[in-house]
Protein backbone atom coordinates (compact mmCIF):
# COMPACT_ATOMS: atom_id res chain seq x y z
CA UNK A 1 0.00 0.00 0.00
CA UNK A 2 1.22 3.50 -0.85
CA UNK A 3 2.08 6.15 1.71
CA UNK A 4 2.62 9.88 1.42
CA UNK A 5 5.70 11.33 3.05
CA UNK A 6 5.64 15.05 3.76
CA UNK A 7 8.43 17.16 5.21
CA UNK A 8 6.76 20.31 6.43
CA UNK A 9 7.78 23.93 6.77
CA UNK A 10 8.05 24.93 3.10
CA UNK A 11 5.88 27.90 2.02
CA UNK A 12 4.06 27.10 -1.24
CA UNK A 13 4.58 29.50 -4.15
CA UNK A 14 3.30 29.35 -7.70
CA UNK A 15 0.27 28.43 -9.74
CA UNK A 16 -2.01 25.42 -9.31
CA UNK A 17 -4.44 24.38 -12.00
CA UNK A 18 -7.84 23.54 -10.46
CA UNK A 19 -9.38 20.36 -11.88
CA UNK A 20 -12.99 19.76 -12.90
CA UNK A 21 -15.29 19.23 -9.93
CA UNK A 22 -15.69 15.63 -8.79
CA UNK A 23 -19.12 16.32 -7.29
CA UNK A 24 -20.32 17.95 -10.51
CA UNK A 25 -18.89 15.21 -12.73
CA UNK A 26 -20.55 12.30 -10.90
CA UNK A 27 -24.19 13.38 -11.53
CA UNK A 28 -23.26 14.63 -15.02
CA UNK A 29 -21.97 11.14 -15.89
CA UNK A 30 -25.24 9.53 -14.78
CA UNK A 31 -27.20 12.02 -16.94
CA UNK A 32 -26.03 9.94 -19.93
CA UNK A 33 -28.63 7.34 -18.91
CA UNK A 34 -31.42 9.81 -19.78
CA UNK A 35 -30.80 9.71 -23.53
CA UNK A 36 -29.98 7.25 -26.33
CA UNK A 37 -27.64 9.85 -27.85
CA UNK A 38 -24.04 10.64 -26.85
CA UNK A 39 -23.19 12.99 -23.99
CA UNK A 40 -19.74 14.57 -24.28
CA UNK A 41 -18.25 15.95 -21.07
CA UNK A 42 -15.01 17.89 -20.98
CA UNK A 43 -12.80 18.98 -18.06
CA UNK A 44 -13.43 15.60 -16.40
CA UNK A 45 -10.91 14.91 -13.59
CA UNK A 46 -9.14 11.57 -13.45
CA UNK A 47 -10.11 10.16 -10.06
CA UNK A 48 -10.98 6.82 -8.53
CA UNK A 49 -14.62 7.88 -7.97
CA UNK A 50 -15.00 8.82 -11.64
CA UNK A 51 -13.61 5.42 -12.68
CA UNK A 52 -16.02 3.68 -10.29
CA UNK A 53 -18.97 5.56 -11.79
CA UNK A 54 -17.68 4.69 -15.29
CA UNK A 55 -17.69 0.99 -14.35
CA UNK A 56 -21.24 1.24 -13.02
CA UNK A 57 -22.52 3.05 -16.13
CA UNK A 58 -20.70 0.52 -18.33
CA UNK A 59 -22.60 -2.33 -16.76
CA UNK A 60 -25.90 -0.49 -17.42
CA UNK A 61 -24.92 -0.49 -21.10
CA UNK A 62 -23.20 2.88 -21.63
CA UNK A 63 -20.25 2.88 -24.05
CA UNK A 64 -17.56 5.16 -22.67
CA UNK A 65 -14.57 6.70 -24.46
CA UNK A 66 -11.94 8.77 -22.70
CA UNK A 67 -9.63 11.26 -24.37
CA UNK A 68 -6.77 12.71 -22.33
CA UNK A 69 -6.58 16.48 -21.96
CA UNK A 70 -3.56 18.74 -22.29
CA UNK A 71 -0.83 17.80 -19.81
CA UNK A 72 -2.92 14.85 -18.68
CA UNK A 73 -5.57 17.12 -17.09
CA UNK A 74 -9.14 17.88 -18.17
CA UNK A 75 -10.19 14.70 -19.91
CA UNK A 76 -13.03 14.48 -22.39
CA UNK A 77 -15.43 11.64 -21.75
CA UNK A 78 -17.99 10.51 -24.32
CA UNK A 79 -20.82 8.46 -22.84
CA UNK A 80 -23.34 6.77 -25.06
CA UNK A 81 -26.17 4.77 -23.47
CA UNK A 82 -27.88 3.81 -26.74
CA UNK A 83 -29.68 0.98 -25.00
CA UNK A 84 -29.87 0.18 -21.31
CA UNK A 85 -28.76 -3.42 -20.98
CA UNK A 86 -29.30 -3.72 -17.21
CA UNK A 87 -31.35 -1.68 -14.74
CA UNK A 88 -29.58 -3.22 -11.75
CA UNK A 89 -26.83 -1.39 -9.87
CA UNK A 90 -25.09 -4.19 -7.97
CA UNK A 91 -23.88 -4.05 -4.38
CA UNK A 92 -20.23 -4.60 -5.32
CA UNK A 93 -20.11 -1.35 -7.28
CA UNK A 94 -22.53 0.74 -5.19
CA UNK A 95 -20.76 -0.01 -1.90
CA UNK A 96 -17.54 1.55 -3.28
CA UNK A 97 -19.20 4.92 -3.63
CA UNK A 98 -22.39 6.40 -2.18
CA UNK A 99 -22.92 8.66 -5.20
CA UNK A 100 -23.85 5.51 -7.17
CA UNK A 101 -27.39 6.20 -5.93
CA UNK A 102 -27.44 8.85 -8.72
CA UNK A 103 -28.32 6.15 -11.29
CA UNK A 104 -31.68 5.52 -9.58
CA UNK A 105 -33.56 8.58 -10.88
CA UNK A 106 -32.32 8.39 -14.51
CA UNK A 107 -32.85 4.59 -14.80
CA UNK A 108 -36.34 4.76 -13.36
CA UNK A 109 -37.28 7.71 -15.58
CA UNK A 110 -36.01 6.11 -18.78
CA UNK A 111 -36.67 2.38 -18.21
CA UNK A 112 -39.58 2.66 -15.74
CA UNK A 113 -37.77 0.33 -13.39
CA UNK A 114 -34.52 0.17 -11.44
CA UNK A 115 -32.92 -2.01 -8.83
CA UNK A 116 -30.16 -0.23 -6.94
CA UNK A 117 -28.26 -1.58 -3.96
CA UNK A 118 -28.65 0.47 -0.80
CA UNK A 119 -25.39 2.38 -0.33
CA UNK A 120 -25.26 1.38 3.33
CA UNK A 121 -23.42 3.15 6.12
CA UNK A 122 -20.33 5.20 5.57
CA UNK A 123 -17.47 6.56 7.60
CA UNK A 124 -19.01 10.02 8.05
CA UNK A 125 -22.40 9.01 9.38
CA UNK A 126 -25.43 6.91 8.52
CA UNK A 127 -26.33 9.00 5.42
CA UNK A 128 -29.65 7.41 4.46
CA UNK A 129 -31.35 7.81 1.04
CA UNK A 130 -34.90 8.03 2.39
CA UNK A 131 -35.45 11.49 0.87
CA UNK A 132 -34.57 10.21 -2.64
CA UNK A 133 -37.05 7.36 -2.18
CA UNK A 134 -39.89 9.48 -0.75
CA UNK A 135 -39.59 11.96 -3.63
CA UNK A 136 -39.69 9.23 -6.30
CA UNK A 137 -42.75 7.71 -4.57
CA UNK A 138 -44.43 11.11 -4.81
CA UNK A 139 -43.76 10.93 -8.55
CA UNK A 140 -45.69 7.67 -8.75
CA UNK A 141 -42.95 5.08 -8.29
CA UNK A 142 -43.66 1.95 -6.27
CA UNK A 143 -40.61 1.27 -4.16
CA UNK A 144 -39.77 -1.68 -1.94
CA UNK A 145 -36.58 -2.50 -0.10
CA UNK A 146 -35.66 -6.16 -0.25
CA UNK A 147 -32.38 -8.03 0.23
CA UNK A 148 -30.47 -4.76 0.58
CA UNK A 149 -31.78 -3.45 -2.76
CA UNK A 150 -34.12 -0.58 -3.64
CA UNK A 151 -36.64 -2.03 -6.12
CA UNK A 152 -38.37 0.82 -7.94
CA UNK A 153 -41.04 0.54 -10.63
CA UNK A 154 -43.20 3.06 -12.48
CA UNK A 155 -44.87 0.98 -15.22
CA UNK A 156 -46.82 3.99 -16.56
CA UNK A 157 -43.79 6.28 -16.28
CA UNK A 158 -43.05 8.90 -13.59
CA UNK A 159 -45.49 11.78 -13.07
CA UNK A 160 -44.59 15.35 -12.17
CA UNK A 161 -45.24 16.28 -8.53
CA UNK A 162 -44.58 19.04 -6.01
CA UNK A 163 -41.86 17.89 -3.65
CA UNK A 164 -40.58 19.72 -0.60
CA UNK A 165 -37.37 18.30 0.78
CA UNK A 166 -37.48 18.39 4.60
CA UNK A 167 -33.70 18.94 4.60
CA UNK A 168 -31.29 20.03 1.90
CA UNK A 169 -29.84 17.05 0.06
CA UNK A 170 -27.39 17.51 -2.80
CA UNK A 171 -27.54 14.12 -4.53
CA UNK A 172 -31.23 13.87 -3.59
CA UNK A 173 -31.94 17.09 -5.53
CA UNK A 174 -29.82 15.86 -8.45
CA UNK A 175 -31.52 12.46 -8.59
CA UNK A 176 -35.03 13.91 -8.60
CA UNK A 177 -34.08 16.71 -11.00
CA UNK A 178 -32.88 14.11 -13.53
CA UNK A 179 -35.94 11.91 -13.01
CA UNK A 180 -38.25 14.92 -13.49
CA UNK A 181 -36.80 15.78 -16.92
CA UNK A 182 -38.48 12.66 -18.36
CA UNK A 183 -41.62 12.62 -16.14
CA UNK A 184 -45.09 13.50 -17.40
CA UNK A 185 -45.98 17.10 -16.57
CA UNK A 186 -44.47 19.57 -14.13
CA UNK A 187 -42.29 18.84 -11.11
CA UNK A 188 -41.59 21.49 -8.48
CA UNK A 189 -38.67 20.92 -6.11
CA UNK A 190 -38.84 23.10 -2.99
CA UNK A 191 -35.90 23.45 -0.61
CA UNK A 192 -33.67 22.16 -3.41
CA UNK A 193 -29.90 22.18 -2.90
CA UNK A 194 -28.31 25.32 -4.37
CA UNK A 195 -24.78 23.90 -4.61
CA UNK A 196 -23.02 25.03 -7.83
CA UNK A 197 -22.69 21.34 -8.80
CA UNK A 198 -26.52 21.08 -8.92
CA UNK A 199 -26.56 24.18 -11.15
CA UNK A 200 -23.94 22.65 -13.44
CA UNK A 201 -26.03 19.49 -13.82
CA UNK A 202 -29.15 21.58 -14.55
CA UNK A 203 -27.29 23.57 -17.23
CA UNK A 204 -26.20 20.35 -18.91
CA UNK A 205 -29.75 18.94 -18.75
CA UNK A 206 -31.03 22.11 -20.45
CA UNK A 207 -28.48 21.53 -23.25
CA UNK A 208 -29.94 18.01 -23.51
CA UNK A 209 -33.41 19.47 -24.10
CA UNK A 210 -34.77 19.67 -20.54
CA UNK A 211 -36.90 22.62 -19.46
CA UNK A 212 -35.83 23.86 -16.03
CA UNK A 213 -36.60 27.14 -14.32
CA UNK A 214 -35.04 28.49 -11.14
CA UNK A 215 -31.49 27.15 -11.70
CA UNK A 216 -29.29 28.35 -8.81
CA UNK A 217 -32.28 28.89 -6.50
CA UNK A 218 -33.89 26.62 -3.92
CA UNK A 219 -36.99 26.12 -6.08
CA UNK A 220 -36.59 24.18 -9.31
CA UNK A 221 -39.51 23.90 -11.74
CA UNK A 222 -39.14 21.20 -14.37
CA UNK A 223 -41.44 20.51 -17.34
CA UNK A 224 -41.02 16.84 -18.26
CA UNK A 225 -40.16 15.90 -21.86
CA UNK A 226 -40.75 12.71 -23.88
CA UNK A 227 -37.06 12.44 -24.63
CA UNK A 228 -33.74 14.20 -24.15
CA UNK A 229 -30.91 14.32 -26.69
CA UNK A 230 -27.11 14.37 -26.66
CA UNK A 231 -25.06 17.43 -25.68
CA UNK A 232 -21.55 18.78 -25.06
CA UNK A 233 -20.80 20.19 -21.64
CA UNK A 234 -17.73 21.42 -19.75
CA UNK A 235 -17.55 20.52 -16.03
CA UNK A 236 -17.11 23.48 -13.63
CA UNK A 237 -13.91 23.91 -11.61
CA UNK A 238 -13.73 22.06 -8.29
CA UNK A 239 -14.48 24.64 -5.58
CA UNK A 240 -13.53 22.18 -2.84
CA UNK A 241 -10.13 21.51 -4.41
CA UNK A 242 -9.66 25.30 -4.82
CA UNK A 243 -10.64 25.88 -1.17
CA UNK A 244 -8.22 23.18 -0.08
CA UNK A 245 -5.29 24.75 -1.95
CA UNK A 246 -6.28 28.20 -0.63
CA UNK A 247 -5.83 26.77 2.85
CA UNK A 248 -2.54 25.17 1.79
CA UNK A 249 -1.28 28.65 0.83
CA UNK A 250 -2.48 30.04 4.16
CA UNK A 251 -1.15 27.28 6.41
CA UNK A 252 2.34 27.35 4.84
CA UNK A 253 2.45 31.17 4.69
CA UNK A 254 2.84 30.89 0.94
CA UNK A 255 1.34 32.61 -2.08
CA UNK A 256 -0.64 30.59 -4.63
CA UNK A 257 -2.61 31.44 -7.73
CA UNK A 258 -5.45 28.97 -8.22
CA UNK A 259 -5.94 28.83 -11.97
CA UNK A 260 -9.54 28.37 -13.07
CA UNK A 261 -10.96 28.85 -9.55
CA UNK A 262 -14.02 31.08 -9.24
CA UNK A 263 -14.97 33.37 -6.37
CA UNK A 264 -18.73 32.83 -6.67
CA UNK A 265 -18.70 29.26 -5.39
CA UNK A 266 -16.39 30.13 -2.50
CA UNK A 267 -17.74 33.38 -1.05
CA UNK A 268 -18.48 31.96 2.41
CA UNK A 269 -15.03 30.38 2.50
CA UNK A 270 -13.12 33.49 1.49
CA UNK A 271 -15.23 35.70 3.80
CA UNK A 272 -14.22 33.49 6.70
CA UNK A 273 -10.60 33.20 5.57
CA UNK A 274 -10.45 37.02 5.42
CA UNK A 275 -11.38 37.10 9.13
CA UNK A 276 -8.66 34.50 9.75
CA UNK A 277 -6.08 36.80 8.14
CA UNK A 278 -6.00 35.35 4.61
CA UNK A 279 -6.45 37.49 1.52
CA UNK A 280 -7.92 36.23 -1.75
CA UNK A 281 -7.87 38.37 -4.89
CA UNK A 282 -9.44 37.72 -8.25
CA UNK A 283 -6.85 37.56 -11.06
CA UNK A 284 -7.26 37.28 -14.82
CA UNK A 285 -6.93 33.49 -14.61
CA UNK A 286 -8.28 32.59 -11.17
CA UNK A 287 -7.71 33.56 -7.55
CA UNK A 288 -4.50 34.54 -5.73
CA UNK A 289 -4.34 33.55 -2.04
CA UNK A 290 -1.83 34.52 0.66
CA UNK A 291 -1.76 35.65 4.27
CA UNK A 292 -2.68 39.26 5.01
CA UNK A 293 -1.35 39.09 8.54
CA UNK A 294 1.81 37.59 10.02
CA UNK A 295 -0.22 35.08 12.02
CA UNK A 296 -3.46 33.26 11.30
CA UNK A 297 -6.35 34.26 13.56
CA UNK A 298 -8.78 31.78 15.17
CA UNK A 299 -12.35 32.12 13.81
CA UNK A 300 -15.58 30.24 14.45
CA UNK A 301 -16.97 28.11 11.62
CA UNK A 302 -20.34 26.48 11.09
CA UNK A 303 -20.95 24.17 8.13
CA UNK A 304 -24.17 24.76 6.21
CA UNK A 305 -25.72 23.93 2.84
CA UNK A 306 -24.61 26.28 0.02
CA UNK A 307 -24.13 29.26 0.12
CA UNK A 308 -22.91 28.52 3.68
CA UNK A 309 -19.48 27.12 4.58
CA UNK A 310 -19.16 23.64 2.98
CA UNK A 311 -18.81 20.55 5.15
CA UNK A 312 -16.30 19.30 2.55
CA UNK A 313 -13.86 22.03 3.72
CA UNK A 314 -14.46 21.60 7.44
CA UNK A 315 -11.51 19.26 8.10
CA UNK A 316 -9.10 21.46 6.12
CA UNK A 317 -10.28 24.54 8.07
CA UNK A 318 -9.63 22.64 11.28
CA UNK A 319 -6.01 22.02 10.25
CA UNK A 320 -5.65 25.75 9.63
CA UNK A 321 -7.21 26.66 12.97
CA UNK A 322 -4.89 24.20 14.72
CA UNK A 323 -2.00 26.64 14.11
CA UNK A 324 -3.96 29.92 14.40
CA UNK A 325 -3.59 32.48 17.16
CA UNK A 326 -6.36 31.99 19.72
CA UNK A 327 -9.31 29.65 19.80
CA UNK A 328 -11.78 28.54 17.13
CA UNK A 329 -15.07 26.70 17.40
CA UNK A 330 -16.01 24.50 14.46
CA UNK A 331 -19.60 23.23 14.35
CA UNK A 332 -20.60 20.52 11.89
CA UNK A 333 -24.31 20.66 11.06
CA UNK A 334 -24.48 18.48 7.93
CA UNK A 335 -23.03 15.14 9.00
CA UNK A 336 -22.79 13.45 12.36
CA UNK A 337 -19.44 11.83 13.06
CA UNK A 338 -17.40 14.00 10.71
CA UNK A 339 -14.57 14.65 13.17
CA UNK A 340 -12.48 11.56 12.53
CA UNK A 341 -9.51 13.75 11.63
CA UNK A 342 -9.44 15.11 15.20
CA UNK A 343 -7.46 12.26 16.83
CA UNK A 344 -5.06 12.24 13.89
CA UNK A 345 -4.49 16.02 14.10
CA UNK A 346 -4.01 15.56 17.86
CA UNK A 347 -1.23 13.06 17.09
CA UNK A 348 0.51 15.95 15.37
CA UNK A 349 0.19 18.16 18.45
CA UNK A 350 -3.13 19.93 17.77
CA UNK A 351 -5.16 20.94 20.82
CA UNK A 352 -8.78 20.01 20.01
CA UNK A 353 -11.71 19.06 22.23
CA UNK A 354 -14.92 17.73 20.74
CA UNK A 355 -18.33 18.32 22.35
CA UNK A 356 -21.07 16.70 20.27
CA UNK A 357 -21.19 18.41 16.90
CA UNK A 358 -18.71 21.14 17.88
CA UNK A 359 -14.95 21.10 18.18
CA UNK A 360 -12.97 23.66 20.16
CA UNK A 361 -9.53 24.21 18.68
CA UNK A 362 -6.90 26.08 20.64
CA UNK A 363 -4.15 27.08 18.24
CA UNK A 364 -0.61 25.85 18.91
CA UNK A 365 2.64 27.47 17.71
CA UNK A 366 3.77 24.45 15.68
CA UNK A 367 2.45 21.06 14.69
CA UNK A 368 4.90 18.15 14.72
CA UNK A 369 5.17 15.53 11.98
CA UNK A 370 3.82 12.07 12.90
CA UNK A 371 2.56 8.87 11.29
CA UNK A 372 -1.16 9.43 10.62
CA UNK A 373 -3.95 7.57 8.90
CA UNK A 374 -6.58 8.79 6.45
CA UNK A 375 -10.18 8.00 7.37
CA UNK A 376 -12.15 9.69 4.60
CA UNK A 377 -11.48 11.92 1.63
CA UNK A 378 -11.54 15.38 3.21
CA UNK A 379 -10.08 14.19 6.52
CA UNK A 380 -7.06 12.84 4.60
CA UNK A 381 -6.34 16.09 2.87
CA UNK A 382 -6.57 17.98 6.17
CA UNK A 383 -3.71 15.77 7.39
CA UNK A 384 -1.73 16.66 4.25
CA UNK A 385 -2.25 20.37 5.05
CA UNK A 386 -1.18 19.79 8.65
CA UNK A 387 1.87 17.89 7.39
CA UNK A 388 2.84 20.76 5.06
CA UNK A 389 2.89 23.13 8.05
CA UNK A 390 4.40 20.74 10.62
CA UNK A 391 7.97 20.49 11.80
CA UNK A 392 9.57 17.23 10.63
CA UNK A 393 8.13 14.29 8.75
CA UNK A 394 4.51 13.19 8.43
CA UNK A 395 3.65 9.80 6.95
CA UNK A 396 0.10 9.42 5.74
CA UNK A 397 -1.29 5.98 4.99
CA UNK A 398 -4.52 4.73 3.38
CA UNK A 399 -4.10 7.00 0.38
CA UNK A 400 -7.02 5.46 -1.51
CA UNK A 401 -9.25 7.99 0.24
CA UNK A 402 -7.24 10.88 -1.25
CA UNK A 403 -7.21 9.32 -4.70
CA UNK A 404 -11.00 9.25 -4.72
CA UNK A 405 -11.18 13.02 -4.93
CA UNK A 406 -7.86 14.83 -5.49
CA UNK A 407 -6.27 14.66 -8.93
CA UNK A 408 -2.46 14.27 -8.76
CA UNK A 409 -2.30 16.06 -5.43
CA UNK A 410 1.39 15.52 -4.69
CA UNK A 411 2.40 16.58 -8.19
CA UNK A 412 0.45 19.85 -7.89
CA UNK A 413 1.87 20.57 -4.41
CA UNK A 414 5.47 19.66 -5.16
CA UNK A 415 5.44 21.91 -8.27
CA UNK A 416 4.86 24.76 -5.78
CA UNK A 417 7.72 23.81 -3.50
CA UNK A 418 6.21 21.24 -1.14
CA UNK A 419 8.41 18.37 -0.03
CA UNK A 420 5.89 15.59 -0.57
CA UNK A 421 6.24 12.19 -2.19
CA UNK A 422 4.38 8.96 -2.57
CA UNK A 423 6.23 5.77 -1.70
CA UNK A 424 5.42 2.08 -1.63
CA UNK A 425 5.13 0.90 1.94
CA UNK A 426 7.69 -1.77 2.65
CA UNK A 427 6.91 -4.76 4.86
C1 LIG B 1 -23.04 15.51 -1.27
C2 LIG B 1 -21.60 15.53 -1.69
C3 LIG B 1 -20.69 15.46 -0.46
C4 LIG B 1 -21.04 16.60 0.50
C5 LIG B 1 -22.54 16.61 0.81
C6 LIG B 1 -22.98 17.81 1.62
C7 LIG B 1 -21.63 14.46 -3.86
C8 LIG B 1 -21.30 13.27 -4.67
N1 LIG B 1 -21.35 14.39 -2.55
O1 LIG B 1 -23.29 14.28 -0.59
O2 LIG B 1 -19.34 15.59 -0.89
O3 LIG B 1 -20.34 16.42 1.70
O4 LIG B 1 -23.30 16.61 -0.41
O5 LIG B 1 -22.64 18.97 0.97
O6 LIG B 1 -22.09 15.47 -4.37
N2 LIG B 1 -29.89 12.88 4.18
C9 LIG B 1 -30.94 12.12 4.68
N3 LIG B 1 -31.69 11.41 3.79
C10 LIG B 1 -31.47 11.42 2.45
C11 LIG B 1 -30.39 12.19 1.95
C12 LIG B 1 -29.61 12.91 2.85
O7 LIG B 1 -31.18 12.09 5.87
O8 LIG B 1 -32.19 10.75 1.70
C13 LIG B 1 -29.04 13.64 5.13
C14 LIG B 1 -27.60 13.14 5.17
O9 LIG B 1 -27.46 12.07 6.05
C15 LIG B 1 -26.87 14.39 5.62
C16 LIG B 1 -27.64 15.53 4.94
O10 LIG B 1 -28.92 14.97 4.63
O11 LIG B 1 -26.96 14.51 7.01
C17 LIG B 1 -27.03 16.08 3.68
O12 LIG B 1 -26.66 15.01 2.83
P1 LIG B 1 -26.61 15.15 1.25
O13 LIG B 1 -26.67 16.58 0.83
O14 LIG B 1 -27.64 14.23 0.67
O15 LIG B 1 -25.17 14.56 0.94
P2 LIG B 1 -24.77 13.77 -0.35
O16 LIG B 1 -25.63 14.23 -1.48
O17 LIG B 1 -24.67 12.34 -0.07
XYZ file of N, CA, C and O and ligand atoms in Angstrom, residues 22-24 26-27 49 97-99 101-102 124-133 167-174 193 195 197 239-240 304-306 310-312 333-336 338 377-378 404, ligand 1:
231
model
N -15.236 17.026 -8.960
C -15.689 15.634 -8.790
C -17.194 15.570 -8.564
O -17.896 14.786 -9.208
N -17.698 16.410 -7.662
C -19.116 16.317 -7.295
C -20.052 16.864 -8.365
O -21.261 16.672 -8.278
N -19.502 17.572 -9.358
C -20.318 17.952 -10.513
C -20.251 16.822 -11.540
O -21.250 16.471 -12.170
N -19.833 13.558 -11.199
C -20.546 12.297 -10.900
C -22.006 12.337 -11.371
O -22.429 11.457 -12.125
N -22.812 13.353 -10.992
C -24.186 13.383 -11.526
C -24.216 13.600 -13.040
O -25.080 13.042 -13.723
N -13.151 7.846 -7.994
C -14.621 7.881 -7.973
C -15.199 7.973 -9.391
O -16.263 7.426 -9.666
N -18.985 3.481 -3.550
C -19.202 4.920 -3.627
C -20.686 5.227 -3.477
O -21.509 4.769 -4.258
N -21.003 6.041 -2.477
C -22.386 6.396 -2.181
C -23.092 7.108 -3.339
O -24.288 6.933 -3.564
N -22.308 7.896 -4.101
C -22.918 8.664 -5.196
C -23.502 7.757 -6.285
O -24.203 8.237 -7.177
N -25.931 6.063 -6.044
C -27.385 6.201 -5.934
C -27.920 7.125 -7.046
O -29.110 7.082 -7.374
N -27.030 7.909 -7.653
C -27.437 8.849 -8.718
C -27.915 8.159 -9.996
O -28.409 8.823 -10.899
N -18.634 8.722 7.462
C -19.010 10.018 8.053
C -20.482 10.092 8.447
O -21.102 11.135 8.399
N -21.038 8.981 8.865
C -22.405 9.012 9.381
C -23.291 7.997 8.677
O -22.851 7.304 7.765
N -24.539 7.937 9.084
C -25.425 6.912 8.522
C -25.853 7.250 7.089
O -26.041 6.377 6.273
N -26.020 8.521 6.771
C -26.327 8.999 5.421
C -27.377 8.156 4.689
O -27.082 7.478 3.698
N -28.612 8.190 5.137
C -29.648 7.413 4.458
C -30.021 8.010 3.098
O -29.575 9.108 2.752
N -30.865 7.286 2.327
C -31.347 7.808 1.040
C -32.877 7.893 1.050
O -33.514 7.850 0.014
N -33.439 7.998 2.262
C -34.904 8.030 2.392
C -35.553 9.196 1.639
O -36.660 9.064 1.107
N -34.854 10.327 1.545
C -35.451 11.491 0.870
C -35.518 11.266 -0.640
O -36.461 11.716 -1.302
N -34.544 10.558 -1.200
C -34.572 10.213 -2.636
C -35.808 9.328 -2.885
O -36.562 9.533 -3.832
N -35.977 8.346 -2.002
C -37.049 7.356 -2.178
C -38.421 8.019 -2.035
O -39.309 7.830 -2.875
N -35.047 18.391 4.364
C -33.700 18.942 4.601
C -32.976 18.996 3.252
O -33.358 18.302 2.314
N -31.973 19.850 3.187
C -31.292 20.026 1.902
C -30.432 18.798 1.603
O -29.602 18.408 2.427
N -30.667 18.178 0.468
C -29.843 17.048 0.060
C -29.330 17.281 -1.359
O -30.121 17.541 -2.271
N -28.013 17.192 -1.510
C -27.388 17.512 -2.799
C -27.690 16.416 -3.823
O -28.325 16.668 -4.850
N -27.281 15.181 -3.541
C -27.538 14.117 -4.527
C -29.035 13.816 -4.621
O -29.505 13.402 -5.682
N -29.775 14.048 -3.541
C -31.234 13.870 -3.592
C -31.834 14.823 -4.618
O -32.625 14.429 -5.475
N -31.448 16.100 -4.557
C -31.938 17.089 -5.529
C -31.546 16.663 -6.945
O -32.358 16.717 -7.873
N -30.298 16.222 -7.102
C -29.817 15.859 -8.447
C -30.576 14.658 -9.010
O -30.948 14.631 -10.187
N -31.287 21.777 -3.179
C -29.901 22.178 -2.902
C -29.482 23.219 -3.939
O -29.816 23.099 -5.116
N -26.205 24.081 -4.348
C -24.777 23.905 -4.608
C -24.479 24.129 -6.102
O -25.287 23.717 -6.952
N -22.735 22.604 -8.044
C -22.691 21.342 -8.795
C -24.098 20.968 -9.282
O -24.252 20.361 -10.339
N -14.615 23.592 -6.611
C -14.485 24.640 -5.578
C -13.889 24.054 -4.296
O -13.255 24.766 -3.513
N -14.085 22.768 -4.062
C -13.531 22.176 -2.840
C -12.012 21.999 -2.986
O -11.253 22.280 -2.061
N -22.771 24.579 6.617
C -24.173 24.759 6.209
C -24.310 24.385 4.744
O -23.311 24.391 4.010
N -25.550 24.120 4.287
C -25.718 23.934 2.844
C -25.314 25.217 2.115
O -25.329 26.299 2.715
N -24.985 25.106 0.821
C -24.608 26.276 0.024
C -25.712 27.334 0.088
O -26.881 26.966 0.039
N -18.949 25.055 3.331
C -19.161 23.637 2.983
C -18.563 22.642 3.985
O -17.432 22.832 4.439
N -19.321 21.618 4.281
C -18.812 20.547 5.148
C -17.560 19.899 4.543
O -16.687 19.436 5.277
N -17.454 19.924 3.209
C -16.298 19.298 2.554
C -15.006 20.103 2.738
O -13.943 19.672 2.286
N -22.852 20.837 11.003
C -24.311 20.660 11.058
C -24.826 19.711 9.977
O -25.999 19.365 9.982
N -23.978 19.298 9.051
C -24.475 18.477 7.930
C -24.380 16.983 8.242
O -25.324 16.233 8.034
N -23.224 16.566 8.722
C -23.031 15.143 9.001
C -22.669 14.920 10.465
O -21.884 15.680 11.035
N -23.222 13.863 11.030
C -22.789 13.455 12.363
C -21.457 12.716 12.155
O -21.189 12.254 11.038
N -18.372 13.588 11.723
C -17.399 13.998 10.711
C -16.191 14.670 11.360
O -15.664 15.651 10.856
N -12.114 11.047 2.625
C -11.477 11.916 1.631
C -11.005 13.261 2.179
O -9.834 13.619 2.054
N -11.917 14.022 2.783
C -11.539 15.376 3.205
C -10.691 15.338 4.473
O -9.826 16.193 4.671
N -9.601 9.185 -4.307
C -11.003 9.248 -4.720
C -11.356 10.648 -5.206
O -12.230 10.793 -6.046
C -23.042 15.513 -1.268
C -21.600 15.526 -1.687
C -20.694 15.464 -0.461
C -21.044 16.600 0.503
C -22.545 16.611 0.811
C -22.977 17.806 1.619
C -21.634 14.461 -3.856
C -21.303 13.275 -4.673
N -21.350 14.391 -2.549
O -23.289 14.277 -0.589
O -19.343 15.594 -0.893
O -20.342 16.421 1.705
O -23.304 16.613 -0.413
O -22.642 18.973 0.971
O -22.087 15.471 -4.368
N -29.886 12.877 4.177
C -30.938 12.124 4.679
N -31.688 11.413 3.785
C -31.474 11.423 2.449
C -30.391 12.186 1.952
C -29.613 12.914 2.846
O -31.177 12.092 5.873
O -32.186 10.747 1.700
C -29.036 13.642 5.130
C -27.603 13.139 5.166
O -27.460 12.067 6.048
C -26.874 14.395 5.619
C -27.645 15.529 4.937
O -28.916 14.973 4.630
O -26.961 14.512 7.008
C -27.028 16.081 3.678
O -26.663 15.011 2.829
P -26.612 15.150 1.248
O -26.666 16.580 0.830
O -27.637 14.231 0.669
O -25.175 14.561 0.935
P -24.767 13.774 -0.348
O -25.631 14.235 -1.479
O -24.670 12.336 -0.065
